[in-house]
Short mmCIF file of C-alpha atoms in Angstrom, two decimals:
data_model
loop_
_atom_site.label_atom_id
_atom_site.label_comp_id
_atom_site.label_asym_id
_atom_site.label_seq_id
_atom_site.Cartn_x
_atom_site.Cartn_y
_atom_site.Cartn_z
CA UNK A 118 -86.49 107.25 -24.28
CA UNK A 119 -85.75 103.77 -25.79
CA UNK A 120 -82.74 102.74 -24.42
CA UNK A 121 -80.40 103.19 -22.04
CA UNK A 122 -77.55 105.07 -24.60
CA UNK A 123 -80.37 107.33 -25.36
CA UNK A 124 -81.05 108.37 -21.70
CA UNK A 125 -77.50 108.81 -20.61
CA UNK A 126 -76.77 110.97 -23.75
CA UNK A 127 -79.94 112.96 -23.00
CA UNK A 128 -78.92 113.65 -19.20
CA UNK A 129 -75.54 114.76 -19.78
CA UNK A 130 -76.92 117.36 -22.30
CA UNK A 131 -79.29 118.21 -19.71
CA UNK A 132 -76.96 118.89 -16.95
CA UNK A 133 -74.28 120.46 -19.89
CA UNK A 134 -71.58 117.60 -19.05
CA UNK A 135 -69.08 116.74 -21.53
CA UNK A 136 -68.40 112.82 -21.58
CA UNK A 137 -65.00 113.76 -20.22
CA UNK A 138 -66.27 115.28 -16.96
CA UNK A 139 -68.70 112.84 -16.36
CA UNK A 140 -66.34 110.16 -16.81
CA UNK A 141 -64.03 111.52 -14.00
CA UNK A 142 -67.27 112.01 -11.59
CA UNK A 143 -67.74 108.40 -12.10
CA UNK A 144 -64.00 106.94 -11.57
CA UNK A 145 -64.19 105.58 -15.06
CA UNK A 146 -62.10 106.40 -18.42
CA UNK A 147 -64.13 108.41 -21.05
CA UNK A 148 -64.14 105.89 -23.49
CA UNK A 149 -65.72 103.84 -20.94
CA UNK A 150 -68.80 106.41 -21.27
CA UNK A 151 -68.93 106.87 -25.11
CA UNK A 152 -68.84 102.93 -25.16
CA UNK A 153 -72.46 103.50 -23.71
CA UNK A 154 -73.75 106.43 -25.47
CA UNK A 155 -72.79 104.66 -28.71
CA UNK A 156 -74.71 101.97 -27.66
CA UNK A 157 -71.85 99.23 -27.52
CA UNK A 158 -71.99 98.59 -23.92
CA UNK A 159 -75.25 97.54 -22.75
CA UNK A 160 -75.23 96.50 -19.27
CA UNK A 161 -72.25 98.55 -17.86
CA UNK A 162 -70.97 96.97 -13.96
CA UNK A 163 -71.17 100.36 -13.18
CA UNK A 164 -74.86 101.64 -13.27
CA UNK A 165 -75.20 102.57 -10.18
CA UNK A 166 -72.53 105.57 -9.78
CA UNK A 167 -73.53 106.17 -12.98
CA UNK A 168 -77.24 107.13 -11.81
CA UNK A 169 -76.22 108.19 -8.52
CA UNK A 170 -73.80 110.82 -10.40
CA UNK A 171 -76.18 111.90 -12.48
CA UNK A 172 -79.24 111.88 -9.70
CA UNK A 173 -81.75 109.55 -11.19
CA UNK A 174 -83.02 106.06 -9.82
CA UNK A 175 -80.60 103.21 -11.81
CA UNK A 176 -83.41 101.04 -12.83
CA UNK A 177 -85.06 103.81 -14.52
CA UNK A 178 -81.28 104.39 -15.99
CA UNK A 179 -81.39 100.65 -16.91
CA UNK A 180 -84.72 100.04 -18.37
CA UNK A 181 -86.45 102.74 -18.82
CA UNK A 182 -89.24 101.47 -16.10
CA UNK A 183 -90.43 103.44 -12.80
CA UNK A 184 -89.63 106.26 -12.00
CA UNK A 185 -86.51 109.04 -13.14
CA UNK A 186 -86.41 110.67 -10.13
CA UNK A 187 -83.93 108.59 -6.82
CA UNK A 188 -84.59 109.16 -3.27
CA UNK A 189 -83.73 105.75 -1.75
CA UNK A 190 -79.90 105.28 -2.27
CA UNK A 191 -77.60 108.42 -2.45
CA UNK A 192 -73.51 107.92 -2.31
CA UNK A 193 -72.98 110.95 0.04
CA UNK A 194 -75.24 111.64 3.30
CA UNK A 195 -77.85 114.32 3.05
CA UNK A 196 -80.76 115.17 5.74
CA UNK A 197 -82.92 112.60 4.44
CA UNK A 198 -80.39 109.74 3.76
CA UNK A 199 -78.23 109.36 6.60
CA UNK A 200 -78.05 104.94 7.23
CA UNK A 201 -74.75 104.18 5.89
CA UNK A 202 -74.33 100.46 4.50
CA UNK A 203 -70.56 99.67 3.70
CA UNK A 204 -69.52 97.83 0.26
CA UNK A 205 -66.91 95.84 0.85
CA UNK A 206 -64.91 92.92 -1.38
CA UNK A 207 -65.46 89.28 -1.04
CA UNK A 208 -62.05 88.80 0.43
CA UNK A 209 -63.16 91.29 3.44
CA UNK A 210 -66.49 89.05 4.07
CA UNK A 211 -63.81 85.51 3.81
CA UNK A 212 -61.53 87.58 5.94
CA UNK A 213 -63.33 88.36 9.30
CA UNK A 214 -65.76 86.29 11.56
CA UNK A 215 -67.45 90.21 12.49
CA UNK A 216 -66.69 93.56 10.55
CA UNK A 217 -65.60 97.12 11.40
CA UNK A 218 -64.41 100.42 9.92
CA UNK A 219 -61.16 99.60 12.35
CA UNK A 220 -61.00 95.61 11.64
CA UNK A 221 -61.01 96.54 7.72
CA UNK A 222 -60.15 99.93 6.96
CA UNK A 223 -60.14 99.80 3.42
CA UNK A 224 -63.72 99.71 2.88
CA UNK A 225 -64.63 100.16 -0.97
CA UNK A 226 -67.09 102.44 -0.65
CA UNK A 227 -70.41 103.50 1.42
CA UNK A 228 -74.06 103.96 0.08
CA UNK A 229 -76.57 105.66 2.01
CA UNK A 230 -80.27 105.31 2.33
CA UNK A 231 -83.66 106.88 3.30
CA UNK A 232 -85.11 104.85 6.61
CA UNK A 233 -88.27 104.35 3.70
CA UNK A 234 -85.35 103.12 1.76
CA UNK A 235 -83.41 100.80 3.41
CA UNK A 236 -87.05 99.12 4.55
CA UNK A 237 -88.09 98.91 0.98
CA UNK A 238 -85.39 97.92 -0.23
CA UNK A 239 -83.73 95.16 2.32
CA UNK A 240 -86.65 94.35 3.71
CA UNK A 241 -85.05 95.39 7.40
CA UNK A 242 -85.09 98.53 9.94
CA UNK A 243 -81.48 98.30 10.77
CA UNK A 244 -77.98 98.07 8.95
CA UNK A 245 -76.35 96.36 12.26
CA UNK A 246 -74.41 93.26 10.49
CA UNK A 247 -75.27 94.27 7.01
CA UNK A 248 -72.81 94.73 4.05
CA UNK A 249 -72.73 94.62 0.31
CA UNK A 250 -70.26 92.55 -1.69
CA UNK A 251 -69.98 92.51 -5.59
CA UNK A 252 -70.35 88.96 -6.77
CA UNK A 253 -67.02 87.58 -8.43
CA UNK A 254 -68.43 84.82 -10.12
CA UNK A 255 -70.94 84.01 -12.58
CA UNK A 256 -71.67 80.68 -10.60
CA UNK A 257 -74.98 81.93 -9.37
CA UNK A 258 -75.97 83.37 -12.56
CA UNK A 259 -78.97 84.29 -13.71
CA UNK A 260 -80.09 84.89 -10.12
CA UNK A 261 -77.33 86.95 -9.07
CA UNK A 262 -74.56 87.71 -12.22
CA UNK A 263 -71.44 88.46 -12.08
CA UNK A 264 -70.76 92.24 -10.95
CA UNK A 265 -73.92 92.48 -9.37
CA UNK A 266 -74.03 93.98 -5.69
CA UNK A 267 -75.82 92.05 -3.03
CA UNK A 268 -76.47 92.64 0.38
CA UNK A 269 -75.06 90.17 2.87
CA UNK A 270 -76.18 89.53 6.19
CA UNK A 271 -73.49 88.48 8.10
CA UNK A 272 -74.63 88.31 11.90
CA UNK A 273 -75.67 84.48 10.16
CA UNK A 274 -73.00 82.65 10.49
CA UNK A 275 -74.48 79.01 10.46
CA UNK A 276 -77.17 77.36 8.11
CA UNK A 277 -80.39 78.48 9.18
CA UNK A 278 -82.54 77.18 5.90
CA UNK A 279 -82.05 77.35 2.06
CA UNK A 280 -80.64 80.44 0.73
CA UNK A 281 -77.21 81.40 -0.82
CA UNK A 282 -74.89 81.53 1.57
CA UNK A 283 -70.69 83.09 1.51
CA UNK A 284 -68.54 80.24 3.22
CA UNK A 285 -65.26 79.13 3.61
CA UNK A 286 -64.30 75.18 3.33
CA UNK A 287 -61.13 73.99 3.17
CA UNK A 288 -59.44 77.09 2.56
CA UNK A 289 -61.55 78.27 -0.54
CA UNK A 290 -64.63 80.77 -0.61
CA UNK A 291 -67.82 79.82 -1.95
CA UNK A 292 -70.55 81.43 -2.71
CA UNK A 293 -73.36 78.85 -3.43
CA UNK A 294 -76.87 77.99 -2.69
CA UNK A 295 -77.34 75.34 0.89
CA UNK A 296 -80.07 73.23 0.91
CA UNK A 297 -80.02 70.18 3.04
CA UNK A 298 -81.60 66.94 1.83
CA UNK A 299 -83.47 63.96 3.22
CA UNK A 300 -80.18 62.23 3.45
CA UNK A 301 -78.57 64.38 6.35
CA UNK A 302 -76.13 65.80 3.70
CA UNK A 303 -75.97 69.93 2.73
CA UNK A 304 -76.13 70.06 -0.97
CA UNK A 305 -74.23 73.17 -2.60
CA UNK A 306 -76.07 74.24 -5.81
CA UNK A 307 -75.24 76.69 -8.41
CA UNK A 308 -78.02 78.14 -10.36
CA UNK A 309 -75.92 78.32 -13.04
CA UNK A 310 -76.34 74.98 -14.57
CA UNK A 311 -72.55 75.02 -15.60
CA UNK A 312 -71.28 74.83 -12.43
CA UNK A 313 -72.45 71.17 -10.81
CA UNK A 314 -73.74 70.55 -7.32
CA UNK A 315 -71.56 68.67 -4.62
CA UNK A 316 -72.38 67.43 -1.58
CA UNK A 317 -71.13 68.58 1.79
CA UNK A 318 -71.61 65.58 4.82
CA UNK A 319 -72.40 67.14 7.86
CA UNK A 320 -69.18 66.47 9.19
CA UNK A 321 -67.19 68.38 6.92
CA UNK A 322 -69.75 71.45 7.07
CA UNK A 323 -69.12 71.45 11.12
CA UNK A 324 -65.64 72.62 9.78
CA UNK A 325 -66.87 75.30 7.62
CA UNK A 326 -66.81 79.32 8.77
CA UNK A 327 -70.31 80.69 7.58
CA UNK A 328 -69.48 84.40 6.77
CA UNK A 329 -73.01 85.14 6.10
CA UNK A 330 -76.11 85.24 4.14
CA UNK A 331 -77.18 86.71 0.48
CA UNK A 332 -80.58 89.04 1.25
CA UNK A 333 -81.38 90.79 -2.22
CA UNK A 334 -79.89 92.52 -5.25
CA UNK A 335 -79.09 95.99 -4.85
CA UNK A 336 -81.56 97.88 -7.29
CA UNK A 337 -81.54 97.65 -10.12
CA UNK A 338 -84.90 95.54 -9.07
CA UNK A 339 -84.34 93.66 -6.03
CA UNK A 340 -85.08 90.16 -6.07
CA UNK A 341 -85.66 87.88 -3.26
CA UNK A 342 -82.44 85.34 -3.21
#
């Protein structure tokens, strides 16, 4: 199957869904879906209930690569899949120095994994201090775009090397590559090259809150931030 319209039409004739239904399993309006099918939305924000609805692995959704078939990331816990990793919103991360169901209650959603999963996938054996956000800025683009959901390790809450950090300074969130130079400074980079670096003295960083640190991508393909 060429594209991605073609495999999403294909699967809902499989499974005998009208575009209606399936828009109302995903939380989305059914234009939203024939947009897709019709081939005039490309890279929809929401791939991933979209293949977790319909039971297929997203980056097979996506690109046609790998495998159909899913058994790392399911939205509901089974048997297999039972290590929960909460999606919060940026605001949640800015919000809160450590996270719980009780400290934030309104948790967007949870995605569960395999063990194989979460290993594969993260790179780690255990959830404890691990969150996804969905990036609300194209600032990091093309490493991480805009909509894209990334795990965030938040039990690092100080610089502890290069790597694209969440912090607060002077009352605004950022979400920005650290890297400190020769100079003694902490330079915050964007990888999009329309956003410019600026410096942060070490003085002023003592003041920031580290909320924590970007890990990968959700698949769709992880990639190494």
């Amino acid at each position: 199957m060429s594209d991605l319209a073609t495999r999403l039409q294909a699967l809902l004739e499989e499974k005998r869904l009208s575009k209606n239904a399936f828009a109302k399993m995903v939380g989305v309006s059914q234009p939203a879906i024939s947009d897709i099918i019709n081939g005039k939305t490309r890279d929809p924000k929401n791939i991933l209930e979209i293949a977790t609805a319909l039971g297929v692995d997203p980056n097979w959704l996506k690109t046609g690569e790998g495998s159909r078939d899913t058994s790392l990331i399911v939205s509901e816990p089974n048997a297999e899949h039972k290590v929960k990793v909460d999606h919060l919103s940026v605001s949640a991360i800015a919000g809160y120095n450590g996270f719980s169901n009780e400290d934030y209650p309104d948790i967007i959603r949870s995605i569960y994994f395999s063990e194989n999963g979460l290993l594969e996938i993260v790179g780690k054996k255990t959830t404890q201090g691990l969150y996804l956000i969905s990036v609300p800025t194209d600032s990091m683009s093309p490493t991480i775009n805009k909509g894209d959901i990334v795990f965030v390790d938040v039990n690092v809450n100080a610089y502890v090397g290069e790597g694209v950090y969440v912090f607060d300074l002077n009352g605004e969130t950022y979400i920005k590559r650290l890297q400190r130079i020769p100079t003694g400074v902490i330079r915050a980079l964007s990888d999009n090259p329309l956003y410019p670096p600026f410096d942060i003295t070490e003085k002023l960083f003592n003041t920031a809150v580290v909320r924590g640190k970007f890990i990968r991508v959700l698949p769709i393909n992880p990639k190494d931030l």
